[in-house]
Amino acid sequence: MALRLADFGIVRVATIAPELKVADIDYNIDKIMEAASDAANNGANIVLFPELAVTGYTCGDLFFQRDFVKAAEQSLLDLAEFTSGSGVTLIVGVPVEDSGKLFNCAAVISQGSILGIIPKSFLCNTSQYYEERWFSAARDSVSTEIIIGDFDVPFGTDMLFENELVSGLRFGVEICEDLWAVTPPSNSMAAAGATVIFNLSASDEYIGKYSSRLDIVAHQSMRCMAAYVYSSCGANESTSELLYSGATLVAENGVITAEGDRFSFSTEICYADIDIERIINRRMKNNTYGSSHPDIDYRIIDVEFSYREVSKLLSEVTPDPFLPKEEDKSQFFEEILNIQSTALARRIRHIGIKSVVVGVSGGLDSTMALLAICAAFDKLGLDRKGIYAVSMPGFGTSNRTKSNAEILCECLEVNYELIDITDSTSVHFKDIKHDESNINVVFENAQARRRTHILMDKSNQVGGIVIGTGDLSEIAQGWSTYNGDQMSMYGINAGLPKTLIQALIAWIAESKFKGTTAKVLKDIVDTPVSPELLPLDKEGDIEQKTEEKIGPYRLHDFFLYYMIMYSFAPDKIFLYANEAFDGIYSRAEIKKWLASFYRRFFSQQFKRSSMPDGIKISEVSLSPKADWRMPSDASLNWWMKIIEQL
């Protein structure tokens, strides 16, 4: 299916380390146009080339040849003519002379015009670099415009470039050493609304430089809350003493999203789809960004793009956005356990208690809560016998879950108690004149509230507090009984989505335990998610499976992440979901469960408005006291209208 990326606030960029010959302008221009054509054919709107790509960076004293420099300037006219037919915007490095001074510049060229020329602010004159021998810094310029051919071209560091086709796209340009300065020009550009920063570089290689480059590019994108696109000259620039590798990078909000091959003598092209909407949404939520101000008044220059259709997104969209990369798993999960256990330990210390009560069902959530409680007690040096784990089997409890809960409590050496709720719930049904054979919402919710009643009274009995087990996914979907399992005195899983809990318990089983404990944890992970409120099937197995009712938690966690983290509208989430779950769920299934997600999310806000305290784990939180404030009476119509049109 053809996609118009601009419709979703996405721009495709290409950062290129071209094959070139030092001081051969004609050859280099041909290679630049050849690479730019390839990039255009692959859907790129903006194409970045390295520092001084027109001449080559290592020309040395050849830069003193004024006619050579003028030839380089005039070659920009050829590139301008090229862009009138290709529809791409080029950012290329070129030496420019003005008023008897030579400047190391970036030229922005689009739709047949040279839109602006930006001189380098900070010249590198350290160790192997001698730029001050040839060039003047931007602060030494005296002109705001220069003439190239028939163009009066804006000149200076006070330019940002804006495109209306991709809503919110405004970009700035800095050159190599500018990034490494104490105060990079991109700081001010970002404060003035630049969502993408382009950097033309000539960065040589030596041991340790690679990781430093990755770190500073990623860090600057995070500091600016922007995308950062970087291109450095390739191996053909290498001299007898210095090697250049052709590093090409793209970072977005602190993460390297694309990286090209290095050490090639041929042209290397690195592509990335930059989500401008995602950048702007993060900025809108950040008051620090909102109170930032640029150091200078920028000239805003319009850039025209052609609509480009592509077959799919370039960026890999993970179906599990809450989960860490495999190589980061151990540190990531250890951090979660530390956050949960320390937060609970702080609450326990503040209250001055030595006992807590938790309902255990043999399911994912109560298991995760119990593990975190044990870690908190160990942190405080408290006896685990102060952990009262209460199993409360009802009409839908299976032997599998009941047995797993008991075995786990024995393995963890906590105080285990079994209280069957079937008889007391039956009495309650008689009290309210409810027919027990009527398996409706009363039948289900009465059990949930009976369990909460027991836990609350038990906590008074032992002088402790009730630890809630409900997770972030259930809070989003309202998959809890109001004043039943929705309520506790501290919700330890409130910041953890279901997919993350499942992965976390599996990791704990592998890395923290052996034997029976590991075995039972793995079986809990494999057990179908269920509230176990409806009667079992004829074989005694779980009949009521949550995901058959409300949809796969993997999808719902995906929807939740992009709705809360980036405030995407349903059509944008649908686009990303189809990329992430291609071959797993059909478009029809994704649309069905997306509609279900929004209906439940809006209708269940009243439960979130009165939820208990619970520690925030990730950037996605639904606590009304922390990150999420929403009226319970908000209309869903605007969101459903979008979904219906998908």
XYZ file of C-alpha atoms in Angstrom:
646
model
C 0.000 0.000 0.000
C 1.360 3.448 -0.920
C 1.984 5.802 2.001
C 2.320 9.562 1.885
C 4.610 10.109 4.846
C 3.869 13.827 5.015
C 0.246 13.016 5.887
C 1.506 11.477 9.143
C 4.030 14.184 10.015
C 6.986 12.101 8.835
C 9.879 13.231 6.635
C 12.371 10.859 5.006
C 15.984 12.008 5.022
C 19.153 10.600 3.511
C 22.604 11.256 4.913
C 25.351 10.469 2.429
C 29.104 9.919 2.444
C 29.762 10.229 -1.311
C 32.602 8.874 -3.355
C 34.742 11.884 -4.285
C 38.134 13.086 -5.457
C 39.921 15.774 -3.494
C 39.932 19.059 -5.485
C 37.976 17.608 -8.440
C 34.829 19.750 -8.383
C 33.225 18.377 -11.551
C 33.668 14.782 -10.418
C 32.307 15.550 -6.963
C 29.230 17.373 -8.300
C 28.453 14.396 -10.541
C 28.717 12.035 -7.572
C 26.561 14.300 -5.412
C 23.818 14.412 -8.048
C 24.061 10.667 -8.646
C 23.670 9.930 -4.932
C 20.884 12.495 -4.557
C 18.978 10.872 -7.437
C 19.190 7.497 -5.718
C 17.962 9.073 -2.498
C 15.052 10.770 -4.296
C 14.060 7.492 -5.927
C 13.911 5.968 -2.451
C 11.533 8.643 -1.197
C 13.948 11.042 0.533
C 12.935 14.693 0.750
C 16.121 16.106 2.318
C 19.600 14.871 1.436
C 22.667 15.748 3.513
C 26.301 15.676 2.317
C 29.537 16.141 4.290
C 31.540 19.233 5.103
C 33.135 20.802 1.989
C 31.804 17.928 -0.137
C 31.990 20.019 -3.337
C 35.781 20.344 -3.153
C 36.770 17.800 -0.570
C 37.710 18.770 2.985
C 41.454 18.045 2.731
C 42.373 20.525 -0.031
C 44.779 22.368 2.269
C 46.364 25.475 0.738
C 44.448 24.863 -2.481
C 41.680 26.789 -0.722
C 43.819 29.886 -1.288
C 43.242 29.477 -5.046
C 40.475 32.084 -5.471
C 39.384 30.847 -8.902
C 39.120 27.317 -7.479
C 36.821 28.593 -4.738
C 34.743 30.574 -7.246
C 34.373 27.441 -9.374
C 33.079 25.622 -6.305
C 30.556 28.403 -5.668
C 29.387 28.357 -9.290
C 28.871 24.582 -9.123
C 26.005 25.274 -6.728
C 24.092 26.578 -9.754
C 24.337 23.124 -11.334
C 22.993 21.603 -8.138
C 20.172 24.146 -8.080
C 19.163 23.187 -11.614
C 19.301 19.531 -10.598
C 16.892 20.085 -7.695
C 14.296 21.714 -9.946
C 13.754 18.323 -11.575
C 14.495 15.915 -8.725
C 12.254 17.473 -6.075
C 14.801 16.947 -3.289
C 16.381 19.485 -0.971
C 20.175 19.287 -0.821
C 22.459 20.392 2.011
C 26.048 20.414 0.755
C 29.386 21.668 2.050
C 31.197 24.303 -0.016
C 33.865 27.010 0.464
C 32.514 30.523 -0.058
C 34.454 33.806 -0.354
C 32.951 37.111 0.715
C 34.568 40.497 1.341
C 38.064 39.043 1.178
C 37.296 36.305 3.694
C 36.897 32.586 3.086
C 34.156 30.661 4.883
C 33.516 26.961 5.382
C 29.808 26.789 4.509
C 26.702 24.678 4.084
C 24.433 25.491 1.145
C 20.728 24.638 1.272
C 19.433 24.096 -2.263
C 15.863 23.267 -3.296
C 13.381 23.603 -6.163
C 15.933 25.228 -8.451
C 17.105 27.826 -5.922
C 19.961 28.344 -3.482
C 17.897 29.118 -0.395
C 20.656 29.958 2.041
C 24.339 29.605 2.869
C 25.389 29.023 6.475
C 29.027 29.622 7.518
C 30.691 27.498 10.192
C 30.561 29.094 13.642
C 33.400 27.293 15.417
C 36.569 26.516 13.473
C 38.564 23.511 14.557
C 42.209 24.430 15.070
C 43.309 21.716 17.466
C 45.793 18.851 16.981
C 45.441 17.663 13.373
C 43.054 20.464 12.334
C 44.220 23.806 10.896
C 40.983 25.429 9.715
C 41.927 28.908 10.897
C 44.778 28.840 8.379
C 42.206 29.049 5.566
C 38.810 30.028 6.928
C 37.158 32.797 8.894
C 34.471 32.006 11.456
C 30.838 33.037 10.994
C 31.218 35.852 13.546
C 33.735 37.534 11.191
C 31.268 37.858 8.298
C 29.985 41.286 7.289
C 27.279 40.302 4.778
C 23.736 39.020 5.211
C 23.447 38.203 1.501
C 25.879 37.114 -1.192
C 25.461 36.845 -4.940
C 25.911 33.515 -6.721
C 24.934 33.624 -10.376
C 21.542 35.288 -10.550
C 20.700 34.485 -6.936
C 20.812 36.901 -4.017
C 21.429 34.240 -1.398
C 20.788 34.779 2.345
C 24.090 34.365 4.205
C 24.643 33.839 7.929
C 23.894 31.603 10.890
C 20.494 33.181 11.511
C 18.490 30.947 9.158
C 15.999 28.170 9.723
C 14.181 26.384 6.926
C 10.519 25.465 7.101
C 8.224 23.234 5.087
C 4.428 23.332 5.252
C 3.890 19.931 3.637
C 5.227 18.139 6.719
C 3.512 19.856 9.624
C 6.030 21.103 12.169
C 9.127 20.529 10.035
C 11.638 23.304 10.622
C 15.344 22.560 10.277
C 18.647 24.191 11.057
C 22.201 23.511 9.923
C 25.482 23.450 11.809
C 28.913 22.283 10.708
C 31.173 19.723 12.387
C 32.947 21.478 15.280
C 29.784 23.485 16.010
C 28.387 20.343 17.595
C 31.413 19.914 19.881
C 31.339 23.503 21.162
C 30.375 24.297 24.751
C 27.179 25.893 23.437
C 26.339 24.429 20.028
C 24.337 26.659 17.652
C 21.727 23.878 17.492
C 20.670 24.702 21.079
C 19.351 28.058 19.931
C 17.921 26.579 16.723
C 15.916 24.052 18.719
C 14.650 26.771 21.052
C 13.466 28.628 17.937
C 11.433 25.631 16.836
C 13.887 23.602 14.731
C 12.753 19.981 14.914
C 15.636 18.625 12.816
C 19.308 19.636 12.918
C 21.642 18.744 10.050
C 25.382 18.529 10.587
C 27.961 18.430 7.798
C 31.216 17.023 9.172
C 34.737 15.943 8.349
C 35.483 13.724 11.311
C 38.598 11.585 11.208
C 38.901 8.223 12.895
C 41.057 7.076 15.776
C 40.530 4.745 18.710
C 37.578 5.921 20.804
C 36.281 8.481 18.292
C 33.463 6.237 17.064
C 31.756 5.871 20.450
C 32.320 9.559 21.283
C 30.625 10.542 18.023
C 27.641 8.307 18.689
C 27.303 9.676 22.211
C 27.441 13.347 21.279
C 25.028 13.014 18.359
C 22.539 11.071 20.477
C 22.973 13.425 23.432
C 22.457 16.566 21.360
C 19.271 15.149 19.855
C 18.037 14.474 23.393
C 19.047 17.922 24.705
C 17.346 19.642 21.752
C 14.340 17.288 21.765
C 14.940 17.000 18.050
C 16.232 14.767 15.309
C 19.922 15.105 14.502
C 21.184 14.098 11.049
C 24.946 13.742 10.620
C 27.191 13.158 7.607
C 30.967 12.936 7.567
C 33.356 12.603 4.617
C 34.483 9.157 3.519
C 37.646 7.178 3.018
C 38.570 8.956 -0.224
C 39.358 12.067 1.848
C 42.024 10.169 3.787
C 45.542 11.580 3.692
C 48.906 10.090 4.570
C 48.242 10.759 8.253
C 44.464 10.894 8.771
C 41.690 8.445 7.986
C 38.104 9.479 7.374
C 35.445 6.770 7.535
C 32.245 8.264 6.115
C 30.176 8.185 9.298
C 26.472 8.735 8.667
C 24.059 8.877 11.595
C 20.517 9.841 12.503
C 19.364 10.287 16.086
C 15.955 11.165 17.459
C 15.257 12.187 21.058
C 18.453 10.620 22.366
C 18.386 7.388 20.365
C 20.459 6.509 17.293
C 17.783 5.427 14.820
C 19.920 4.859 11.712
C 23.600 4.363 10.959
C 25.373 3.754 7.667
C 28.421 1.647 6.881
C 31.853 3.176 7.362
C 35.260 2.718 5.711
C 33.930 2.467 2.159
C 35.472 4.004 -0.954
C 32.072 3.910 -2.662
C 29.102 6.151 -1.927
C 27.216 5.144 1.211
C 23.633 6.281 1.810
C 21.861 6.057 5.165
C 18.085 6.619 5.258
C 15.737 7.431 8.104
C 12.107 8.383 8.565
C 11.905 11.191 11.111
C 8.618 11.528 12.957
C 8.193 15.280 13.362
C 4.873 14.863 15.143
C 6.513 12.696 17.785
C 9.149 15.372 18.415
C 6.584 18.157 18.719
C 4.361 16.129 21.041
C 7.282 15.547 23.406
C 8.093 19.243 23.379
C 4.496 20.241 24.075
C 4.555 18.152 27.250
C 7.876 19.570 28.456
C 7.716 22.900 30.212
C 11.512 23.208 30.173
C 11.385 23.316 26.408
C 8.387 25.631 26.540
C 10.341 28.182 28.583
C 13.460 28.077 26.370
C 14.301 31.010 24.119
C 16.630 31.340 21.107
C 19.719 33.534 21.360
C 19.079 35.244 18.025
C 16.275 36.246 15.691
C 16.098 33.702 12.885
C 15.095 34.303 9.313
C 12.534 31.620 8.404
C 12.975 30.455 4.822
C 10.312 28.374 3.085
C 11.328 25.093 1.493
C 9.017 23.332 -0.951
C 8.777 19.549 -1.124
C 7.173 17.182 -3.570
C 4.721 14.645 -2.176
C 6.446 11.284 -2.140
C 4.739 7.918 -1.870
C 6.572 4.999 -0.311
C 5.613 1.386 0.251
C 6.478 1.233 3.951
C 8.289 2.965 6.770
C 12.049 2.605 6.917
C 12.287 2.678 10.677
C 11.696 -0.635 12.376
C 8.666 -0.374 14.638
C 8.898 -2.815 17.515
C 5.643 -4.560 18.442
C 6.705 -4.386 22.102
C 7.656 -0.763 22.803
C 7.734 -1.257 26.573
C 10.337 -4.034 26.376
C 14.106 -3.486 26.339
C 16.554 -4.592 23.690
C 17.946 -8.057 24.351
C 21.393 -6.711 25.232
C 19.893 -4.253 27.761
C 17.519 -6.743 29.380
C 19.340 -7.516 32.621
C 20.073 -3.918 33.562
C 16.573 -2.826 32.531
C 14.781 -5.454 34.620
C 17.058 -4.946 37.629
C 16.196 -1.258 37.486
C 12.464 -2.025 37.556
C 12.839 -4.267 40.602
C 14.856 -1.587 42.355
C 12.270 1.088 41.580
C 9.360 -1.054 42.758
C 11.018 -2.394 45.890
C 12.534 0.933 46.973
C 9.238 2.777 46.462
C 7.346 0.242 48.561
C 10.109 0.171 51.178
C 9.826 3.955 51.465
C 6.080 3.703 52.067
C 6.518 0.922 54.642
C 9.195 2.935 56.508
C 7.022 6.038 56.504
C 4.027 4.205 57.963
C 6.206 2.283 60.398
C 4.719 -1.163 59.757
C 6.206 -4.608 59.401
C 3.310 -6.340 57.654
C 1.590 -6.154 54.285
C -1.273 -8.113 52.753
C -1.517 -9.170 49.128
C -4.000 -11.334 47.274
C -2.284 -14.105 45.314
C -4.038 -15.841 42.435
C -1.281 -17.683 40.622
C -1.536 -15.110 37.829
C 1.002 -12.670 36.403
C 0.101 -9.551 38.349
C -0.095 -10.974 41.855
C 3.114 -12.898 41.206
C 4.937 -9.720 40.152
C 3.583 -7.887 43.185
C 4.708 -10.665 45.516
C 8.217 -10.722 44.055
C 8.540 -6.949 44.445
C 7.205 -7.087 48.018
C 9.801 -9.721 48.901
C 12.524 -7.507 47.459
C 11.245 -4.547 49.525
C 11.204 -6.601 52.727
C 14.718 -7.855 52.037
C 15.867 -4.265 51.423
C 14.459 -3.248 54.806
C 15.743 -6.342 56.581
C 12.198 -7.380 57.525
C 11.066 -10.953 58.083
C 9.168 -12.249 55.036
C 6.664 -13.801 57.423
C 5.267 -10.285 57.648
C 4.066 -10.755 54.069
C 0.544 -12.169 54.270
C -0.240 -13.733 50.915
C -3.922 -14.650 50.749
C -5.305 -17.037 48.143
C -9.058 -16.649 47.669
C -10.378 -19.253 45.222
C -13.845 -18.655 43.850
C -16.213 -20.064 41.237
C -13.675 -19.824 38.389
C -10.410 -20.652 40.126
C -8.484 -23.479 38.486
C -6.349 -26.023 40.298
C -3.401 -24.861 38.194
C -3.457 -21.267 39.400
C -4.373 -22.145 42.992
C -1.534 -24.659 43.177
C 0.970 -22.275 41.591
C 0.090 -19.551 44.107
C 0.588 -21.895 47.050
C 3.848 -23.377 45.768
C 5.297 -19.943 45.021
C 4.457 -18.672 48.506
C 6.152 -21.719 50.041
C 9.245 -21.165 47.899
C 9.423 -17.491 48.851
C 8.828 -18.334 52.523
C 5.992 -15.869 53.044
C 2.945 -16.261 55.248
C 0.382 -18.105 53.088
C -3.325 -18.345 53.851
C -6.197 -19.826 51.830
C -9.703 -18.389 52.220
C -12.320 -19.856 49.884
C -14.879 -17.192 48.930
C -17.510 -19.381 47.257
C -19.696 -19.919 50.329
C -19.567 -16.324 51.549
C -20.269 -15.034 48.048
C -23.264 -17.390 47.762
C -24.610 -15.967 51.027
C -24.128 -12.484 49.598
C -26.090 -13.451 46.482
C -28.964 -14.551 48.737
C -28.752 -11.278 50.652
C -29.161 -9.197 47.505
C -31.562 -11.689 45.932
C -29.331 -12.548 42.986
C -29.831 -15.870 41.208
C -26.463 -17.628 41.411
C -27.104 -19.323 38.067
C -27.236 -15.897 36.412
C -23.603 -15.555 35.266
C -23.598 -11.800 34.707
C -21.633 -8.761 35.864
C -23.072 -9.092 39.374
C -21.761 -12.659 39.535
C -18.275 -11.498 38.527
C -17.957 -8.259 40.460
C -19.297 -9.649 43.714
C -16.310 -12.009 43.837
C -13.813 -9.224 43.176
C -15.331 -7.049 45.893
C -15.486 -9.963 48.324
C -11.757 -10.517 47.864
C -10.983 -6.841 48.453
C -13.183 -6.867 51.557
C -11.199 -9.790 52.968
C -7.831 -8.208 52.162
C -8.774 -4.868 53.733
C -9.992 -6.487 56.947
C -6.967 -8.784 57.012
C -4.670 -5.772 56.790
C -6.387 -4.245 59.828
C -5.999 -7.542 61.614
C -2.225 -7.759 61.071
C -1.536 -4.026 61.257
C -0.465 -3.666 57.660
C -1.581 -2.322 54.286
C -3.077 -3.971 51.217
C -0.772 -4.046 48.212
C -2.715 -3.796 44.947
C -1.726 -5.991 42.029
C -3.491 -4.326 39.073
C -1.174 -3.384 36.210
C -0.952 -0.445 33.799
C -2.695 -2.339 30.974
C -5.674 -3.135 33.195
C -5.782 0.444 34.448
C -5.893 1.673 30.844
C -8.694 -0.687 29.903
C -10.561 -0.470 33.202
C -10.275 -4.255 33.457
C -10.980 -4.230 37.165
C -13.985 -4.051 39.437
C -14.621 -0.619 40.878
C -14.053 -0.768 44.629
C -12.924 -4.340 44.113
C -9.505 -5.163 42.705
C -9.390 -1.536 41.496
C -8.772 -0.489 45.107
C -5.865 -1.027 47.512
C -3.609 0.994 49.790
C -0.655 0.957 47.382
C -0.654 -0.213 43.746
C 2.796 -1.603 43.158
C 2.177 -2.656 39.525
C 0.469 0.571 38.445
C 3.406 1.530 36.222
C 3.935 -1.864 34.580
C 2.047 -2.973 31.443
C 1.075 -6.615 31.030
C 3.632 -7.415 28.313
C 6.431 -6.065 30.490
C 5.290 -8.006 33.555
C 5.231 -11.211 31.533
C 8.762 -10.622 30.233
C 10.022 -9.524 33.642
C 8.771 -12.640 35.443
C 10.262 -14.841 32.730
C 13.622 -13.103 33.234
C 13.393 -13.447 37.014
C 12.672 -17.165 36.603
C 15.803 -17.567 34.480
C 18.209 -15.303 36.332
C 17.155 -15.271 39.996
C 15.856 -18.737 40.788
C 16.379 -22.418 40.126
C 14.428 -25.611 40.738
C 10.822 -25.466 41.882
C 10.642 -21.657 42.108
C 11.854 -21.176 38.549
C 9.527 -23.906 37.314
C 6.418 -22.430 38.914
C 7.277 -18.918 37.694
C 7.617 -20.195 34.134
C 4.249 -21.951 34.400
C 2.648 -18.733 35.655
C 4.017 -16.934 32.601
C 2.486 -19.610 30.363
C -0.948 -19.524 32.060
C -3.720 -17.765 30.064
C -4.551 -14.324 31.454
C -7.893 -14.508 33.279
C -9.706 -12.940 36.242
C -11.093 -16.446 36.911
C -14.540 -15.173 37.837
C -16.610 -17.432 35.575
C -17.016 -21.199 36.088
C -14.389 -23.543 34.635
C -14.993 -25.739 31.596
C -15.841 -29.451 31.864
C -12.156 -30.381 32.103
C -11.584 -27.952 34.964
C -9.591 -25.536 32.828
C -9.932 -21.766 32.594
C -12.951 -20.849 30.465
C -12.761 -17.069 30.876
C -9.750 -15.729 28.942
C -9.242 -11.981 29.099
C -7.682 -11.541 25.673
C -10.624 -13.228 23.969
C -12.866 -10.594 25.526
C -10.902 -7.348 25.224
C -8.212 -8.272 22.690
C -4.501 -9.111 22.806
C -2.584 -7.237 25.496
C 0.314 -6.998 23.075
C -1.821 -4.803 20.833
C -3.326 -2.824 23.698
C 0.080 -2.081 25.195
C 1.240 -0.906 21.780
C -1.812 1.375 21.429
C -1.337 2.666 24.974
C 2.329 3.478 24.440
C 1.820 5.608 21.346
C -1.347 7.247 22.616
C 0.158 8.377 25.934
C 3.858 8.687 25.120
C 3.465 10.642 21.885
C -0.227 11.637 21.861
C -0.710 10.126 18.407
C -4.160 10.117 16.840
C -5.732 6.733 15.986
C -4.738 6.852 12.301
C -1.061 7.340 13.199
C -1.212 4.510 15.736
C -2.904 2.358 13.094
C -0.054 3.101 10.662
C 2.586 2.127 13.203
C 0.662 -0.952 14.352
C 0.352 -2.283 10.821
C 4.115 -1.912 10.413
C 4.870 -3.555 13.760
C 2.387 -6.451 13.516
C 2.677 -7.211 9.809
C 2.096 -10.953 9.451
C 0.887 -11.248 13.066
C -2.458 -9.429 13.006
C -4.494 -8.363 9.981
C -5.450 -4.753 9.359
C -9.051 -5.665 10.193
C -8.037 -7.185 13.538
C -5.913 -4.173 14.426
C -8.742 -1.789 13.578
C -11.230 -3.848 15.614
C -9.088 -3.893 18.748
C -8.024 -0.263 18.314
C -11.682 0.754 18.419
C -12.182 -1.442 21.485
C -9.143 0.107 23.164
C -10.433 3.661 22.731
C -13.953 2.814 23.850
C -12.733 1.195 27.038
C -10.043 3.816 27.696
C -12.515 6.694 27.593
C -15.322 4.947 29.440
C -13.112 3.760 32.299
C -11.441 7.040 33.251
C -13.605 7.240 36.394
C -11.675 4.288 37.817
C -8.347 5.974 37.138
C -9.556 9.196 38.757
C -9.851 7.399 42.096
C -6.963 4.950 41.863
C -4.617 4.479 44.836
C -0.991 5.590 44.976
C 1.331 3.561 42.782
C 4.898 4.039 41.667
C 5.687 5.354 38.179
C 8.004 2.974 36.286
C 8.311 4.294 32.728
C 7.436 7.550 30.989
C 3.924 6.191 30.469
C 1.800 6.694 33.565
C -1.947 6.996 34.064
C -1.939 8.281 37.619
C -4.239 11.293 38.058
C -1.721 12.593 40.606
C 1.262 12.370 38.269
C 1.069 12.306 34.487
C -2.501 11.811 33.286
C -5.401 14.183 33.823
C -8.585 13.530 31.904
C -12.262 14.217 32.623
C -14.368 11.123 33.118
C -17.070 12.668 30.926
C -14.897 13.369 27.844
C -16.540 12.553 24.511
C -15.029 9.816 22.362
C -16.611 10.971 19.089
C -13.574 12.638 17.481
C -11.364 9.561 18.003
C -14.006 7.075 16.848
C -14.672 9.105 13.706
C -11.014 8.698 12.741
C -11.093 4.962 13.455
C -14.253 4.462 11.389
C -12.503 6.049 8.399
C -9.417 3.821 8.587
